[in-house]
mmCIF file of C-alpha atoms in Angstrom:
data_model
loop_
_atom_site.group_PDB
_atom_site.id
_atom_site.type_symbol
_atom_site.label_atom_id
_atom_site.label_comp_id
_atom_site.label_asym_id
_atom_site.label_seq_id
_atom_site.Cartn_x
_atom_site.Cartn_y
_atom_site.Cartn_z
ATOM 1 C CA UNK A 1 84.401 2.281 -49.373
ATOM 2 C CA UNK A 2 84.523 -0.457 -52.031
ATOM 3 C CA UNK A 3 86.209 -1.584 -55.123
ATOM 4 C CA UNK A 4 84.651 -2.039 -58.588
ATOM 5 C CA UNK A 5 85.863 -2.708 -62.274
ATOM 6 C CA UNK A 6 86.782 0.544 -64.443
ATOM 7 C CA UNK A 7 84.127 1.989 -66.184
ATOM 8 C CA UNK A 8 83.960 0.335 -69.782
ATOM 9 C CA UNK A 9 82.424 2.633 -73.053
ATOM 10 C CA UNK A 10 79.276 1.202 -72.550
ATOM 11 C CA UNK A 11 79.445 2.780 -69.184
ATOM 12 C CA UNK A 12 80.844 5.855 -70.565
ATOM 13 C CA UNK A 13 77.986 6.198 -73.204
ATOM 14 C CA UNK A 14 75.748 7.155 -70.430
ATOM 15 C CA UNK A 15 77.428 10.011 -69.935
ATOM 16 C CA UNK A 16 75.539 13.193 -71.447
ATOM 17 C CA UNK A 17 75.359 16.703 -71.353
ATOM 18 C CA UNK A 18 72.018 16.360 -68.677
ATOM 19 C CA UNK A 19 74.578 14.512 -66.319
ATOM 20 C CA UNK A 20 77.445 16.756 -66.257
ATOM 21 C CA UNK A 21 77.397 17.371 -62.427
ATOM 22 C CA UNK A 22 78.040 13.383 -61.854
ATOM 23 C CA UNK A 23 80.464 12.839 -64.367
ATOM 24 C CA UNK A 24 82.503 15.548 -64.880
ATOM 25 C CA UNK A 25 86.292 15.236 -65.047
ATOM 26 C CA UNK A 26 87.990 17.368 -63.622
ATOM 27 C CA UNK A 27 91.777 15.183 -63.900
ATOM 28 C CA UNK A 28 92.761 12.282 -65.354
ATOM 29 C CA UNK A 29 92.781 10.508 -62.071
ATOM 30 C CA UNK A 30 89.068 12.202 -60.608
ATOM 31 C CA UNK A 31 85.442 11.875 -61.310
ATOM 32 C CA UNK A 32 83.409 14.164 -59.514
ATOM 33 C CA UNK A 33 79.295 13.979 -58.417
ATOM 34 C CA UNK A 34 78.819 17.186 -57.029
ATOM 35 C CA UNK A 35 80.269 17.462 -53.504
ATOM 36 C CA UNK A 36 79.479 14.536 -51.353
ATOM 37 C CA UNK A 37 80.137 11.630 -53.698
ATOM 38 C CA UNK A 38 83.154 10.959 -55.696
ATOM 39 C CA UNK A 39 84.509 8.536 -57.807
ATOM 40 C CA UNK A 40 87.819 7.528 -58.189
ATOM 41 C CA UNK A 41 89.597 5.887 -61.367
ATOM 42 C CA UNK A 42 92.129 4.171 -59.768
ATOM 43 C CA UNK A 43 94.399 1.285 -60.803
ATOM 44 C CA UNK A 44 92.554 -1.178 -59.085
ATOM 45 C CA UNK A 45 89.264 -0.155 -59.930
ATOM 46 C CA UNK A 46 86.616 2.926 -58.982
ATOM 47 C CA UNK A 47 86.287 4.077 -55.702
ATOM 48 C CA UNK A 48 83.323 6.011 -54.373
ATOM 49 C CA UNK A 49 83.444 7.452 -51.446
ATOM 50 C CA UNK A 50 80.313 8.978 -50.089
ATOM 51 C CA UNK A 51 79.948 12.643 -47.727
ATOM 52 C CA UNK A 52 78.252 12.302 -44.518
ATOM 53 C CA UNK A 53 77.009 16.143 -45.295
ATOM 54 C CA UNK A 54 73.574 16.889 -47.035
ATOM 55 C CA UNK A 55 72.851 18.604 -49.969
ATOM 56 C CA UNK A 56 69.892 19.641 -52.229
ATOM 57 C CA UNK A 57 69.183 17.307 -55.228
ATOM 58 C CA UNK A 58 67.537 17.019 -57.944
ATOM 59 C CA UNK A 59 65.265 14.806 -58.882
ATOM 60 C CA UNK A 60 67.213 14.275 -62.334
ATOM 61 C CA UNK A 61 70.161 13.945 -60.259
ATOM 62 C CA UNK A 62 68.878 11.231 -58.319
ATOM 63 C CA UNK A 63 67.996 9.273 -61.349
ATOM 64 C CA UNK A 64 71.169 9.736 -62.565
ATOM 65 C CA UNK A 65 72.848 8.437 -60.063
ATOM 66 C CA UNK A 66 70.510 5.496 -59.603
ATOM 67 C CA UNK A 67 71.299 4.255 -62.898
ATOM 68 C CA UNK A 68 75.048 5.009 -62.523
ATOM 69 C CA UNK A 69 75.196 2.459 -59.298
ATOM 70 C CA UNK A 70 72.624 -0.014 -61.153
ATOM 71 C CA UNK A 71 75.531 -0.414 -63.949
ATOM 72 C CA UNK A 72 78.389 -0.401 -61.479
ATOM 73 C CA UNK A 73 76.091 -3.574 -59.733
ATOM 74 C CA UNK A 74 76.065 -5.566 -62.882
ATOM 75 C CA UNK A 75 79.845 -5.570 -63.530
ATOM 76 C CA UNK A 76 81.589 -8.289 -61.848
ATOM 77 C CA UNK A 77 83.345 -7.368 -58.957
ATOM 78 C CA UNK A 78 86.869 -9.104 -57.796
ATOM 79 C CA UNK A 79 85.881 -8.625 -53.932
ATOM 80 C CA UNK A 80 83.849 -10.512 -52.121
ATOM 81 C CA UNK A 81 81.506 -7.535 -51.220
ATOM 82 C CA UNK A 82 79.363 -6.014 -54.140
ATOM 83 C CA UNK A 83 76.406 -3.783 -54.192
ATOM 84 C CA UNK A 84 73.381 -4.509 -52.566
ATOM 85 C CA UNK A 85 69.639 -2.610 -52.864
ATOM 86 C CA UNK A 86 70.588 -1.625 -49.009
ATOM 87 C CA UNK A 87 73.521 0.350 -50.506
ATOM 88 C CA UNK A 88 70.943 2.318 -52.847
ATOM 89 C CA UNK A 89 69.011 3.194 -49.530
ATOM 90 C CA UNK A 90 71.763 4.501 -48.081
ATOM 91 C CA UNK A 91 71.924 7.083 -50.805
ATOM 92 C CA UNK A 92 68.766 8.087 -50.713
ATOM 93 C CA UNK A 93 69.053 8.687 -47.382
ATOM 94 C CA UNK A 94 71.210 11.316 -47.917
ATOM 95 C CA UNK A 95 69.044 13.152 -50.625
ATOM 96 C CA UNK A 96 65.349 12.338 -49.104
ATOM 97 C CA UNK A 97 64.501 13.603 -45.799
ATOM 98 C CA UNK A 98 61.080 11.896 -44.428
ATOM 99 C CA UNK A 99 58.409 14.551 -43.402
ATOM 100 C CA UNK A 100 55.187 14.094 -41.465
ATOM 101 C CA UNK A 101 51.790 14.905 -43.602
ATOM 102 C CA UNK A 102 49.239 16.265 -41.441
ATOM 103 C CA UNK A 103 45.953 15.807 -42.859
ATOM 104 C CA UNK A 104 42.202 16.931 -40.878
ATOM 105 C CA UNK A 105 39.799 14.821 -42.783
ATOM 106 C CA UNK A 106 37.229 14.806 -40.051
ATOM 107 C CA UNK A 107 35.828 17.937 -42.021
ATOM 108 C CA UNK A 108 37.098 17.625 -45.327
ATOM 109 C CA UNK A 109 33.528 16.822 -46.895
ATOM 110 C CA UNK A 110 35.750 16.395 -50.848
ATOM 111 C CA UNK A 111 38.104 14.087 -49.317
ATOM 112 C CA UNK A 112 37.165 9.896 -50.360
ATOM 113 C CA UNK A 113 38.684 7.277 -48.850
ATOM 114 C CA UNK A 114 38.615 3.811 -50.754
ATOM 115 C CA UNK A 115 40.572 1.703 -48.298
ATOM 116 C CA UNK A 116 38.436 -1.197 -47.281
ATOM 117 C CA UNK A 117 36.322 -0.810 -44.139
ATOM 118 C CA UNK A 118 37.347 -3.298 -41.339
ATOM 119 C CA UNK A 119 34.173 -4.563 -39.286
ATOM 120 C CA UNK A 120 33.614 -6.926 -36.972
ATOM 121 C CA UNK A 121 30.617 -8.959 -35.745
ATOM 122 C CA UNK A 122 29.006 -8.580 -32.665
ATOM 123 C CA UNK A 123 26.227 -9.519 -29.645
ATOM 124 C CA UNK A 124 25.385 -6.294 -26.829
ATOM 125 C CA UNK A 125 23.926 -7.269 -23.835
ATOM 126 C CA UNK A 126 23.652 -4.405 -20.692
ATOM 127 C CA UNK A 127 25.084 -4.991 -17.200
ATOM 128 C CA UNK A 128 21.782 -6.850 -16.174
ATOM 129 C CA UNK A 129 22.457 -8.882 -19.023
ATOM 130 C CA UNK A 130 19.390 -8.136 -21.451
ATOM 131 C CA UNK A 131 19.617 -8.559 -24.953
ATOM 132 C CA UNK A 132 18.824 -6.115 -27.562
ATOM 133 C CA UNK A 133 15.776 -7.680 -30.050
ATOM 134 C CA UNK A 134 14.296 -5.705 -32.727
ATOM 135 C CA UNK A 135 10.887 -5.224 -31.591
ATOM 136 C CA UNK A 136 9.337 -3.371 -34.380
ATOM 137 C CA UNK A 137 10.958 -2.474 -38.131
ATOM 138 C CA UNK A 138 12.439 0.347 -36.727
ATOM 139 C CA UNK A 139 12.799 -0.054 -32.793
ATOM 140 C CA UNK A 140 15.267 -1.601 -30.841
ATOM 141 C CA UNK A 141 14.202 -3.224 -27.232
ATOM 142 C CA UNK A 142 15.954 -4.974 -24.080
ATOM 143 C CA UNK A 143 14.778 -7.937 -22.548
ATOM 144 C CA UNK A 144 16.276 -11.046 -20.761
ATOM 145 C CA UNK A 145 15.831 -13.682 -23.140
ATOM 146 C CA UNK A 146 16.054 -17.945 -22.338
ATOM 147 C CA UNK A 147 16.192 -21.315 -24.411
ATOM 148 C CA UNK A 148 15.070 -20.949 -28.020
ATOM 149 C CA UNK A 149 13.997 -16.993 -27.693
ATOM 150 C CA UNK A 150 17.794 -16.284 -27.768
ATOM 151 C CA UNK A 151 17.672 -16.537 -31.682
ATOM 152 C CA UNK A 152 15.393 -13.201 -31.297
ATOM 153 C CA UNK A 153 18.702 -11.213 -30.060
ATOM 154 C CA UNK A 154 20.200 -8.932 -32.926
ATOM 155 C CA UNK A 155 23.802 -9.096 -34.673
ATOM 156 C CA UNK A 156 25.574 -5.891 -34.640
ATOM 157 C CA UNK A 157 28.083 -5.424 -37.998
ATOM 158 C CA UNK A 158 30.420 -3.035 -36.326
ATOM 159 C CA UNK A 159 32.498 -0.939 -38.841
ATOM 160 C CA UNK A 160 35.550 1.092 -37.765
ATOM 161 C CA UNK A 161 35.404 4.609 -39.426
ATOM 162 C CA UNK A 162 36.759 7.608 -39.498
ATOM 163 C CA UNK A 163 36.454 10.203 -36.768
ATOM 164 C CA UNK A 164 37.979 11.672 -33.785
ATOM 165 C CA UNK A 165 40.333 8.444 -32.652
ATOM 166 C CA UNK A 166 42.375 8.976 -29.049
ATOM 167 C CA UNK A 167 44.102 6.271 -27.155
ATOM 168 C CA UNK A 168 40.527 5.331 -25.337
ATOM 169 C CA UNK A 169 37.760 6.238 -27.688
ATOM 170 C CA UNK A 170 37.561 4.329 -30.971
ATOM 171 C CA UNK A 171 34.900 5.792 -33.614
ATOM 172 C CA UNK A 172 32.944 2.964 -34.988
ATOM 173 C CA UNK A 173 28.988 2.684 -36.879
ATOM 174 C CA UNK A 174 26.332 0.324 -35.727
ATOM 175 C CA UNK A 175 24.793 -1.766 -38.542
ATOM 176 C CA UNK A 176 21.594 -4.584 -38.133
ATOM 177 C CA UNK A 177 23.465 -7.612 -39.867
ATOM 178 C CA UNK A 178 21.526 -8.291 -42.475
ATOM 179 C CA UNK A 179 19.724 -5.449 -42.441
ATOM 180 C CA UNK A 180 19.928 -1.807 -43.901
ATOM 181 C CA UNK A 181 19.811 -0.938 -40.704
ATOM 182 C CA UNK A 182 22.117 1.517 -38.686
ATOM 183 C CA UNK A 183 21.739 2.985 -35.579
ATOM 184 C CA UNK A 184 21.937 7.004 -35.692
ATOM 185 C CA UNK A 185 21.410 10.028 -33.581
ATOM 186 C CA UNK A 186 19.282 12.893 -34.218
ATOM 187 C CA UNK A 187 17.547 15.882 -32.580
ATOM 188 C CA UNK A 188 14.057 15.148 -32.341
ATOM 189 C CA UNK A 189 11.668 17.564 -30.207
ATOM 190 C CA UNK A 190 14.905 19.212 -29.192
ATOM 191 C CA UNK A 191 16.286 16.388 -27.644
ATOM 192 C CA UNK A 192 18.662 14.274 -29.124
ATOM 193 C CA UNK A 193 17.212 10.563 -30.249
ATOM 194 C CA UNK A 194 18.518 7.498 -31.089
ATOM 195 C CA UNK A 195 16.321 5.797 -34.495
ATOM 196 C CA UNK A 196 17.414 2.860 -36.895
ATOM 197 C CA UNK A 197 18.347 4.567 -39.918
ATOM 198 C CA UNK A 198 17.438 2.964 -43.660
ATOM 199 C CA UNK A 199 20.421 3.203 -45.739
ATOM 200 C CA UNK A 200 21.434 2.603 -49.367
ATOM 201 C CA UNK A 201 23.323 -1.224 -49.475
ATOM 202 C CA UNK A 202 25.817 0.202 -52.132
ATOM 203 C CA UNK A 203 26.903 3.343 -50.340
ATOM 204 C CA UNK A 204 27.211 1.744 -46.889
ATOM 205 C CA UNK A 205 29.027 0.913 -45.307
ATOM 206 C CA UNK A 206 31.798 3.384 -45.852
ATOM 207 C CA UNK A 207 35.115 4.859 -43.813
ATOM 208 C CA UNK A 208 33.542 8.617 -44.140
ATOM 209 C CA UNK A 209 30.446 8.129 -41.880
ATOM 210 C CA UNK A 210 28.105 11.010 -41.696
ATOM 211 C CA UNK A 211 28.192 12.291 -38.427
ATOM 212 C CA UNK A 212 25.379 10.916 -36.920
ATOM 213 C CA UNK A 213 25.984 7.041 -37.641
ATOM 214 C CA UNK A 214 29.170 7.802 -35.924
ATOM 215 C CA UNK A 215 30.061 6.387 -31.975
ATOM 216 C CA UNK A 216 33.123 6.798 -30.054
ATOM 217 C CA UNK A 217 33.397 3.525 -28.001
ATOM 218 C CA UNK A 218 35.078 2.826 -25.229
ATOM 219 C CA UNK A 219 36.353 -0.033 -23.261
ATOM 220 C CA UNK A 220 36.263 -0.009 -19.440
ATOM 221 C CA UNK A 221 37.325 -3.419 -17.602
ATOM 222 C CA UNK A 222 35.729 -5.780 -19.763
ATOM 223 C CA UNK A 223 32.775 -3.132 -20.512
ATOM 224 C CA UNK A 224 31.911 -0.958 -23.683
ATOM 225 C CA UNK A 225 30.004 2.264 -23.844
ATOM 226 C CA UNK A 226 28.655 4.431 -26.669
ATOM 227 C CA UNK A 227 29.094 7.884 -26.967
ATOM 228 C CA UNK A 228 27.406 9.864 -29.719
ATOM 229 C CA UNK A 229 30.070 11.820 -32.194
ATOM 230 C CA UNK A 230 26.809 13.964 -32.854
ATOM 231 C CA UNK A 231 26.419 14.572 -29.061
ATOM 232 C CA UNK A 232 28.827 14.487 -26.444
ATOM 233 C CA UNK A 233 28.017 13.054 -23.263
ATOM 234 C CA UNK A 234 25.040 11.059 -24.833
ATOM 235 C CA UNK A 235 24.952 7.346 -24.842
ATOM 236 C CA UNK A 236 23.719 4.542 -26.367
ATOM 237 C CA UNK A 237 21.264 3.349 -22.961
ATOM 238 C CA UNK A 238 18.588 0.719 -21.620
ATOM 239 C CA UNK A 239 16.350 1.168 -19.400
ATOM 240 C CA UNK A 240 16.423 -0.424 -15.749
ATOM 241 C CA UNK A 241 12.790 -1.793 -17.088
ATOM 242 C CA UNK A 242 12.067 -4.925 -18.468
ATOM 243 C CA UNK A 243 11.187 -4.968 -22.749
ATOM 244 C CA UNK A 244 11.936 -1.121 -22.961
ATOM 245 C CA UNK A 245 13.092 0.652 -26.650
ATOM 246 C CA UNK A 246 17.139 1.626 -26.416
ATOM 247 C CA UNK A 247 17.936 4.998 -26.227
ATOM 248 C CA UNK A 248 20.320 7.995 -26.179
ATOM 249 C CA UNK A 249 20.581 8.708 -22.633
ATOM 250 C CA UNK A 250 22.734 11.289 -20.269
ATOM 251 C CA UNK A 251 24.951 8.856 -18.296
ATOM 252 C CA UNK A 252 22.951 10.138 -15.051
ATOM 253 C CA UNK A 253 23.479 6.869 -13.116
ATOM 254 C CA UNK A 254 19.432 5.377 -13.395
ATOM 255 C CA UNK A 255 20.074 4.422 -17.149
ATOM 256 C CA UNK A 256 22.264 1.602 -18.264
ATOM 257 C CA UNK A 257 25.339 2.495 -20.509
ATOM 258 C CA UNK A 258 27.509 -0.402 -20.288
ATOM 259 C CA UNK A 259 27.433 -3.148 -22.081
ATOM 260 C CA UNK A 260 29.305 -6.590 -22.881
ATOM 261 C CA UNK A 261 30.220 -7.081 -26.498
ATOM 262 C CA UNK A 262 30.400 -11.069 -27.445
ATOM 263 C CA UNK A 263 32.137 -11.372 -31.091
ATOM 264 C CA UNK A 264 30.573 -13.852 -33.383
ATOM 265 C CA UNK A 265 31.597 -15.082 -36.690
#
């Protein structure tokens, strides 16, 4: 409880008809607003003492009493306390009451997001330490590379989209830097395939991947596998051959699945 001047006309002026609930005089000695806050005109001053109890507002009623505390603020005040924007916080604490928004945009094909998409740059090399080269416009190969052949290896542009995110898989889309490029999966032959893609520069990258660009990675000690959004329990893979294309394998333990990812700038 605090201590501020008397309410002057210009004060009183902003009392209106609209208001009537926050200013309403019920005795010489009493200003009421509503139930839980009241304001005294005492000797020394007003007095406004504030309910612990909640209570339905208004929005107008909110305003209203906004601007009533913004004019007691700007009065000078004897004590050495005086209002602070924490104190207008506290109000609205008791008026507002913070709910979650639960929102599935996963499958919400109308919904757009324009936040910016975070992405990262990246090498991939599998567990026997081949790099990935692209071999032909539209093929991606492993092979152990040495001396000035290393310049051959690709540049991932990783982007972090949306998609189905848990504490261990992270949804994220494969781009050639520099290139149009993305990796994607696709049922080819009725078997699902992983192909470079062809994009449009101006739509992509973007935080509402289709489907297929989409790949739920993981980190295991150090190591990162790919799983296809578009097919569960398929992975990005290499083979245990030398100079082989990647591919979308089954995790059955004779492909490769893991891989080290080295950022670069």
């Amino acid at each position: 409880m605090t201590a501020v001047p008397e309410l002057t006309s210009n004060m009183m002026a902003f009392q209106s008809e609209e208001n009537d609930l926050f200013f309403e005089a019920d005795s010489p000695k009493m200003k009421r607003c509503s139930r839980d806050l009241e304001v005294s005109c005492l000797d020394e001053g007003i007095q406004l003492q504030v309910s612990q109890k909640h209570f339905n507002k208004s929005f107008r009623q909110v305003v209203s009493l906004i601007v009533a505390v913004e004019k007691l603020r700007q009065k000078p005040v004897s004590c050495s306390w005086a209002f602070q924007d924490d104190d207008l916080r506290t109000f609205l604490s008791f008026i507002f009451e913070e709910e979650p928004i639960i929102c599935d945009t996963w499958d919400d094909d109308g919904y757009v997001c324009d936040a910016a998409v975070r992405h990262l740059n990246c090498r991939l090399r599998d567990e026997q330490q081949k790099c990935l080269v692209l071999s032909d416009p539209y093929e991606l190969k492993a092979l152990h590379l040495n001396g000035q052949n290393l310049n051959q290896e690709v540049v991932f542009s990783m982007s972090f989209v949306q998609g189905e995110d848990t504490n261990d898989k992270i949804p994220v889309a494969l781009a050639l830097r520099g290139k149009n490029l993305y990796l994607s999966c696709v049922m080819k032959e009725e078997k699902p395939t992983l192909q470079l893609e062809s994009v449009d520069p101006k739509q992509y990258p973007k935080k509402k991947m289709e489907k297929r660009f989409v790949f739920n990675k993981t980190e295991i000690k150090n190591k990162v596998e790919f799983e296809s959004a578009q097919f569960p329990n398929w992975y990005i893979s290499t083979s245990q051959a030398e100079q082989r294309p990647v591919f979308l394998g089954k995790n059955s333990g004779q492909d490769i699945v893991d891989f080290s990812m080295e950022y670069v700038s």
